[in-house]
Amino acid sequence: MPKTKPNTLETTFLVLALLRRIPRGRKVTAKELREALAAEGFERDERSIQRLLKSLSVEFGIDRDERSIPYGYEWKGPSAGFMLPALSKQESLMLMLAEQQLRPLLPPSVMQSMNGFFEQARANLAPHQNATLEKQWLQKVRVVSETQPLLPPQIAEGVLEQTSQALYNNQWLELDYTNAKEERKQHRVMPLGLAQQGPRIYLVCRFDGYNNERSMALHRVHSAKASTLTFERPDFDLARYDADGRFAITNGERIRLSFVIDKAPGKHLLESRLSEDQTHTETDTNYRITATVVQTLLLDRWLLSFGGQIRDVQKTPVGA
């Protein structure tokens, strides 16, 4: 039985879905687009998609690269692309702030898929769009460091992209890595998480054949390649890993910390507590702070940073 000709509304939905999936900055083939559309219930053969793309390339700002087969399609550089719904000025502002914070922590493929939205956000905050107040806000807010600012270490080309891809897809990762002892080795690892600590980015992973987690600084990776082999993600909680102090030099020991601190530098600890169970007592000149924390080198450095303003430091292992 011949296939029923799709109605106008269905064709419209197909065109909208197709336009949304044409990327910027990289090319996509008709076959890739057909597979993406099929996953959403639009069943069309590749020839039909090719004919539709040819027509759309004429009507919209779509580059149709005919230099090799299969042809590649992408939005042309100056084109605004196809974005629905339109972003408000407030949404544009939120996206611009999010881009600044999220770029190091999202897979490059995800960031690339968001490029159209980021570009629309930038266009919405351009001077001719009468968005002066929203654009000014970008110069009015900033995340500031509590420590001496450091420039981020250089990460080798392709390392973050391949690591993010392997993490996103649960693929084994092949690494060429120099450890803190200056030993250069090749490792096959199971990527479990990415964490940004100050200017550095760390990969949390398991080495092939082991079931314990380790942190590896990405700037010490010379090269990385996502394997075609996948794995079943274990029961691993990155937030718990962080809460246990694993991104600091530690053996994971939890202690009951108590110290006396002068009132002036200690006031902020009543507002930003060391732990949920923190308690304090006070006199006219100081506070006695008590809290359960993880014993780390970072904690020791923090305590020493107060000099003579902190004294009578006591550490008792939890359960002792």
GROMACS .gro file of C-alpha atoms in nm:
model
  320
    1MET     CA    1   0.000   0.000   0.000
    2PRO     CA    2   0.144   0.339  -0.092
    3LYS     CA    3   0.242   0.560   0.197
    4THR     CA    4  -0.004   0.836   0.276
    5LYS     CA    5   0.126   1.181   0.188
    6PRO     CA    6   0.204   1.371   0.507
    7ASN     CA    7  -0.030   1.657   0.588
    8THR     CA    8   0.077   2.020   0.590
    9LEU     CA    9   0.093   2.049   0.970
   10GLU     CA   10   0.313   1.742   1.001
   11THR     CA   11   0.544   1.875   0.729
   12THR     CA   12   0.567   2.206   0.915
   13PHE     CA   13   0.668   2.028   1.235
   14LEU     CA   14   0.926   1.828   1.038
   15VAL     CA   15   1.078   2.144   0.891
   16LEU     CA   16   1.095   2.310   1.235
   17ALA     CA   17   1.261   2.002   1.387
   18LEU     CA   18   1.509   1.985   1.099
   19LEU     CA   19   1.606   2.352   1.124
   20ARG     CA   20   1.665   2.321   1.499
   21ARG     CA   21   1.912   2.038   1.439
   22ILE     CA   22   2.133   2.214   1.189
   23PRO     CA   23   2.444   2.316   1.386
   24ARG     CA   24   2.675   2.616   1.369
   25GLY     CA   25   3.053   2.577   1.350
   26ARG     CA   26   3.042   2.215   1.229
   27LYS     CA   27   2.874   2.028   0.947
   28VAL     CA   28   2.609   1.759   0.970
   29THR     CA   29   2.500   1.514   0.700
   30ALA     CA   30   2.152   1.427   0.580
   31LYS     CA   31   2.196   1.077   0.724
   32GLU     CA   32   2.277   1.216   1.071
   33LEU     CA   33   1.976   1.447   1.052
   34ARG     CA   34   1.748   1.163   0.939
   35GLU     CA   35   1.857   0.952   1.238
   36ALA     CA   36   1.801   1.241   1.480
   37LEU     CA   37   1.455   1.306   1.336
   38ALA     CA   38   1.364   0.935   1.345
   39ALA     CA   39   1.439   0.933   1.719
   40GLU     CA   40   1.161   1.191   1.754
   41GLY     CA   41   0.912   1.002   1.540
   42PHE     CA   42   0.969   1.168   1.201
   43GLU     CA   43   1.020   0.872   0.971
   44ARG     CA   44   1.161   0.989   0.636
   45ASP     CA   45   1.408   0.833   0.396
   46GLU     CA   46   1.742   0.999   0.338
   47ARG     CA   47   1.651   1.119  -0.012
   48SER     CA   48   1.349   1.307   0.127
   49ILE     CA   49   1.568   1.480   0.385
   50GLN     CA   50   1.820   1.570   0.113
   51ARG     CA   51   1.550   1.730  -0.104
   52LEU     CA   52   1.414   1.924   0.192
   53LEU     CA   53   1.763   2.044   0.289
   54LYS     CA   54   1.828   2.163  -0.066
   55SER     CA   55   1.514   2.379  -0.056
   56LEU     CA   56   1.587   2.511   0.293
   57SER     CA   57   1.944   2.603   0.192
   58VAL     CA   58   1.798   2.846  -0.060
   59GLU     CA   59   1.541   3.002   0.174
   60PHE     CA   60   1.752   3.018   0.491
   61GLY     CA   61   2.113   3.103   0.577
   62ILE     CA   62   2.229   2.741   0.551
   63ASP     CA   63   2.561   2.647   0.393
   64ARG     CA   64   2.541   2.337   0.171
   65ASP     CA   65   2.894   2.204   0.126
   66GLU     CA   66   2.900   2.012  -0.204
   67ARG     CA   67   3.277   1.962  -0.223
   68SER     CA   68   3.250   1.598  -0.114
   69ILE     CA   69   2.986   1.332  -0.061
   70PRO     CA   70   2.796   1.316   0.166
   71TYR     CA   71   2.714   1.687   0.161
   72GLY     CA   72   2.748   1.878   0.485
   73TYR     CA   73   2.506   2.137   0.622
   74GLU     CA   74   2.555   2.415   0.877
   75TRP     CA   75   2.429   2.766   0.951
   76LYS     CA   76   2.636   3.029   0.773
   77GLY     CA   77   2.862   3.249   0.988
   78PRO     CA   78   2.656   3.572   0.992
   79SER     CA   79   2.324   3.388   1.001
   80ALA     CA   80   2.115   3.416   1.315
   81GLY     CA   81   2.027   3.049   1.286
   82PHE     CA   82   1.689   2.919   1.389
   83MET     CA   83   1.591   2.963   1.751
   84LEU     CA   84   1.247   2.928   1.908
   85PRO     CA   85   1.119   3.067   2.131
   86ALA     CA   86   1.294   3.408   2.127
   87LEU     CA   87   1.489   3.489   2.441
   88SER     CA   88   1.386   3.780   2.657
   89LYS     CA   89   1.650   4.029   2.774
   90GLN     CA   90   1.638   3.878   3.123
   91GLU     CA   91   1.683   3.524   2.984
   92SER     CA   92   1.970   3.650   2.768
   93LEU     CA   93   2.139   3.796   3.075
   94MET     CA   94   2.102   3.468   3.263
   95LEU     CA   95   2.251   3.272   2.972
   96MET     CA   96   2.550   3.505   2.945
   97LEU     CA   97   2.627   3.460   3.315
   98ALA     CA   98   2.575   3.083   3.289
   99GLU     CA   99   2.813   3.059   2.993
  100GLN     CA  100   3.093   3.220   3.193
  101GLN     CA  101   3.059   2.968   3.477
  102LEU     CA  102   2.963   2.650   3.292
  103ARG     CA  103   3.197   2.646   2.992
  104PRO     CA  104   3.477   2.448   3.168
  105LEU     CA  105   3.232   2.196   3.317
  106LEU     CA  106   3.009   2.101   3.023
  107PRO     CA  107   3.098   1.861   2.741
  108PRO     CA  108   3.213   2.061   2.436
  109SER     CA  109   2.938   1.894   2.231
  110VAL     CA  110   2.677   2.032   2.472
  111MET     CA  111   2.832   2.378   2.471
  112GLN     CA  112   2.843   2.367   2.091
  113SER     CA  113   2.475   2.275   2.076
  114MET     CA  114   2.405   2.581   2.293
  115ASN     CA  115   2.605   2.820   2.078
  116GLY     CA  116   2.296   2.939   1.894
  117PHE     CA  117   2.132   3.039   2.222
  118PHE     CA  118   2.449   3.212   2.346
  119GLU     CA  119   2.478   3.404   2.020
  120GLN     CA  120   2.114   3.506   2.039
  121ALA     CA  121   2.170   3.617   2.399
  122ARG     CA  122   2.469   3.830   2.294
  123ALA     CA  123   2.267   3.979   2.008
  124ASN     CA  124   1.981   4.061   2.245
  125LEU     CA  125   2.219   4.254   2.470
  126ALA     CA  126   2.377   4.449   2.183
  127PRO     CA  127   2.358   4.831   2.213
  128HIS     CA  128   2.099   4.871   1.936
  129GLN     CA  129   1.859   4.638   2.121
  130ASN     CA  130   1.794   4.893   2.398
  131ALA     CA  131   1.920   4.651   2.663
  132THR     CA  132   2.154   4.891   2.838
  133LEU     CA  133   2.059   4.794   3.193
  134GLU     CA  134   2.084   4.420   3.126
  135LYS     CA  135   2.421   4.458   2.952
  136GLN     CA  136   2.550   4.677   3.234
  137TRP     CA  137   2.464   4.399   3.479
  138LEU     CA  138   2.743   4.185   3.332
  139GLN     CA  139   2.989   4.447   3.457
  140LYS     CA  140   2.814   4.475   3.795
  141VAL     CA  141   2.853   4.116   3.917
  142ARG     CA  142   3.152   3.886   3.949
  143VAL     CA  143   3.260   3.568   4.128
  144VAL     CA  144   3.568   3.660   4.332
  145SER     CA  145   3.840   3.438   4.473
  146GLU     CA  146   3.906   3.401   4.846
  147THR     CA  147   4.271   3.319   4.776
  148GLN     CA  148   4.548   3.470   4.564
  149PRO     CA  149   4.416   3.461   4.203
  150LEU     CA  150   4.617   3.230   3.976
  151LEU     CA  151   4.607   3.191   3.599
  152PRO     CA  152   4.467   2.853   3.491
  153PRO     CA  153   4.734   2.601   3.384
  154GLN     CA  154   4.748   2.519   3.014
  155ILE     CA  155   4.554   2.204   2.913
  156ALA     CA  156   4.683   2.024   2.606
  157GLU     CA  157   4.475   2.059   2.293
  158GLY     CA  158   4.193   1.805   2.270
  159VAL     CA  159   4.232   1.672   2.626
  160LEU     CA  160   3.926   1.843   2.774
  161GLU     CA  161   3.714   1.758   2.469
  162GLN     CA  162   3.807   1.388   2.468
  163THR     CA  163   3.775   1.362   2.847
  164SER     CA  164   3.433   1.527   2.846
  165GLN     CA  165   3.315   1.303   2.564
  166ALA     CA  166   3.425   0.988   2.747
  167LEU     CA  167   3.267   1.108   3.072
  168TYR     CA  168   2.941   1.202   2.901
  169ASN     CA  169   2.910   0.871   2.711
  170ASN     CA  170   3.050   0.637   2.984
  171GLN     CA  171   3.345   0.541   2.762
  172TRP     CA  172   3.686   0.420   2.873
  173LEU     CA  173   3.955   0.685   2.836
  174GLU     CA  174   4.316   0.633   2.724
  175LEU     CA  175   4.553   0.884   2.889
  176ASP     CA  176   4.918   0.982   2.859
  177TYR     CA  177   4.979   1.142   3.199
  178THR     CA  178   5.261   1.277   3.414
  179ASN     CA  179   5.190   1.241   3.786
  180ALA     CA  180   5.301   1.466   4.073
  181LYS     CA  181   5.622   1.257   4.103
  182GLU     CA  182   5.712   1.353   3.744
  183GLU     CA  183   5.653   0.995   3.625
  184ARG     CA  184   5.504   0.977   3.276
  185LYS     CA  185   5.278   0.679   3.216
  186GLN     CA  186   4.990   0.558   3.000
  187HIS     CA  187   4.666   0.470   3.175
  188ARG     CA  188   4.325   0.335   3.079
  189VAL     CA  189   4.070   0.489   3.313
  190MET     CA  190   3.697   0.495   3.383
  191PRO     CA  191   3.598   0.865   3.398
  192LEU     CA  192   3.350   0.939   3.679
  193GLY     CA  193   3.348   1.316   3.726
  194LEU     CA  194   3.501   1.655   3.649
  195ALA     CA  195   3.563   1.916   3.917
  196GLN     CA  196   3.698   2.268   3.899
  197GLN     CA  197   3.904   2.372   4.201
  198GLY     CA  198   4.016   2.731   4.166
  199PRO     CA  199   4.191   2.759   3.827
  200ARG     CA  200   4.246   2.383   3.793
  201ILE     CA  201   4.021   2.110   3.650
  202TYR     CA  202   4.044   1.755   3.788
  203LEU     CA  203   3.921   1.425   3.649
  204VAL     CA  204   3.791   1.174   3.905
  205CYS     CA  205   3.836   0.824   3.769
  206ARG     CA  206   3.912   0.459   3.836
  207PHE     CA  207   4.217   0.296   3.683
  208ASP     CA  208   4.143  -0.016   3.481
  209GLY     CA  209   4.152  -0.314   3.720
  210TYR     CA  210   4.094  -0.109   4.037
  211ASN     CA  211   3.779  -0.007   4.225
  212ASN     CA  212   3.905   0.300   4.412
  213GLU     CA  213   3.875   0.658   4.287
  214ARG     CA  214   4.161   0.893   4.210
  215SER     CA  215   4.186   1.256   4.103
  216MET     CA  216   4.401   1.352   3.804
  217ALA     CA  217   4.486   1.711   3.708
  218LEU     CA  218   4.394   1.765   3.343
  219HIS     CA  219   4.686   2.002   3.286
  220ARG     CA  220   4.920   1.707   3.351
  221VAL     CA  221   4.759   1.501   3.073
  222HIS     CA  222   4.961   1.507   2.750
  223SER     CA  223   4.696   1.339   2.539
  224ALA     CA  224   4.356   1.176   2.584
  225LYS     CA  225   4.144   0.957   2.359
  226ALA     CA  226   3.792   0.833   2.425
  227SER     CA  227   3.766   0.460   2.357
  228THR     CA  228   3.484   0.299   2.163
  229LEU     CA  229   3.437   0.066   2.461
  230THR     CA  230   3.173   0.169   2.713
  231PHE     CA  231   3.122   0.074   3.078
  232GLU     CA  232   2.832   0.062   3.322
  233ARG     CA  233   2.866   0.358   3.555
  234PRO     CA  234   2.923   0.246   3.917
  235ASP     CA  235   2.744   0.386   4.220
  236PHE     CA  236   2.960   0.696   4.258
  237ASP     CA  237   2.855   1.031   4.406
  238LEU     CA  238   3.083   1.323   4.313
  239ALA     CA  239   2.923   1.549   4.576
  240ARG     CA  240   2.995   1.291   4.847
  241TYR     CA  241   3.350   1.254   4.718
  242ASP     CA  242   3.398   1.629   4.757
  243ALA     CA  243   3.231   1.639   5.101
  244ASP     CA  244   3.476   1.372   5.219
  245GLY     CA  245   3.761   1.612   5.143
  246ARG     CA  246   3.900   1.406   4.856
  247PHE     CA  247   4.007   1.710   4.656
  248ALA     CA  248   4.240   1.807   4.940
  249ILE     CA  249   4.538   1.612   5.073
  250THR     CA  250   4.368   1.382   5.323
  251ASN     CA  251   4.313   1.027   5.437
  252GLY     CA  252   3.943   1.099   5.481
  253GLU     CA  253   3.958   1.110   5.862
  254ARG     CA  254   3.671   1.305   6.020
  255ILE     CA  255   3.758   1.505   6.331
  256ARG     CA  256   3.587   1.717   6.590
  257LEU     CA  257   3.761   2.053   6.552
  258SER     CA  258   3.756   2.316   6.825
  259PHE     CA  259   3.939   2.649   6.846
  260VAL     CA  260   3.921   2.999   6.988
  261ILE     CA  261   3.918   3.288   6.739
  262ASP     CA  262   3.911   3.665   6.790
  263LYS     CA  263   3.569   3.820   6.728
  264ALA     CA  264   3.662   4.037   6.430
  265PRO     CA  265   3.794   3.756   6.204
  266GLY     CA  266   3.558   3.498   6.357
  267LYS     CA  267   3.232   3.680   6.287
  268HIS     CA  268   3.206   3.536   5.933
  269LEU     CA  269   3.207   3.179   6.074
  270LEU     CA  270   2.869   3.247   6.234
  271GLU     CA  271   2.738   3.337   5.888
  272SER     CA  272   2.927   3.078   5.679
  273ARG     CA  273   2.960   2.774   5.903
  274LEU     CA  274   3.224   2.504   5.885
  275SER     CA  275   2.962   2.227   5.915
  276GLU     CA  276   2.594   2.168   5.980
  277ASP     CA  277   2.667   2.069   6.341
  278GLN     CA  278   2.882   2.373   6.418
  279THR     CA  279   2.827   2.531   6.760
  280HIS     CA  280   2.982   2.834   6.925
  281THR     CA  281   3.013   3.015   7.255
  282GLU     CA  282   3.133   3.372   7.295
  283THR     CA  283   3.300   3.610   7.538
  284ASP     CA  284   3.354   3.982   7.506
  285THR     CA  285   3.660   3.929   7.284
  286ASN     CA  286   3.637   3.591   7.111
  287TYR     CA  287   3.437   3.288   6.996
  288ARG     CA  288   3.490   2.920   7.072
  289ILE     CA  289   3.398   2.734   6.750
  290THR     CA  290   3.334   2.358   6.743
  291ALA     CA  291   3.252   2.160   6.427
  292THR     CA  292   3.290   1.817   6.265
  293VAL     CA  293   3.512   1.840   5.956
  294VAL     CA  294   3.748   1.629   5.745
  295GLN     CA  295   4.115   1.657   5.838
  296THR     CA  296   4.296   1.793   5.531
  297LEU     CA  297   4.606   1.989   5.442
  298LEU     CA  298   4.371   2.262   5.320
  299LEU     CA  299   4.218   2.283   5.669
  300ASP     CA  300   4.562   2.317   5.830
  301ARG     CA  301   4.659   2.594   5.587
  302TRP     CA  302   4.332   2.773   5.658
  303LEU     CA  303   4.390   2.761   6.035
  304LEU     CA  304   4.747   2.887   5.996
  305SER     CA  305   4.631   3.178   5.779
  306PHE     CA  306   4.479   3.345   6.087
  307GLY     CA  307   4.812   3.352   6.270
  308GLY     CA  308   4.773   3.458   6.633
  309GLN     CA  309   4.402   3.533   6.587
  310ILE     CA  310   4.332   3.158   6.633
  311ARG     CA  311   4.454   2.961   6.934
  312ASP     CA  312   4.382   2.655   7.147
  313VAL     CA  313   4.320   2.440   6.840
  314GLN     CA  314   4.198   2.091   6.934
  315LYS     CA  315   4.136   1.797   6.699
  316THR     CA  316   3.963   1.483   6.821
  317PRO     CA  317   3.897   1.188   6.584
  318VAL     CA  318   3.526   1.122   6.550
  319GLY     CA  319   3.435   0.815   6.754
  320ALA     CA  320   3.736   0.848   6.984
   0.00000   0.00000   0.00000
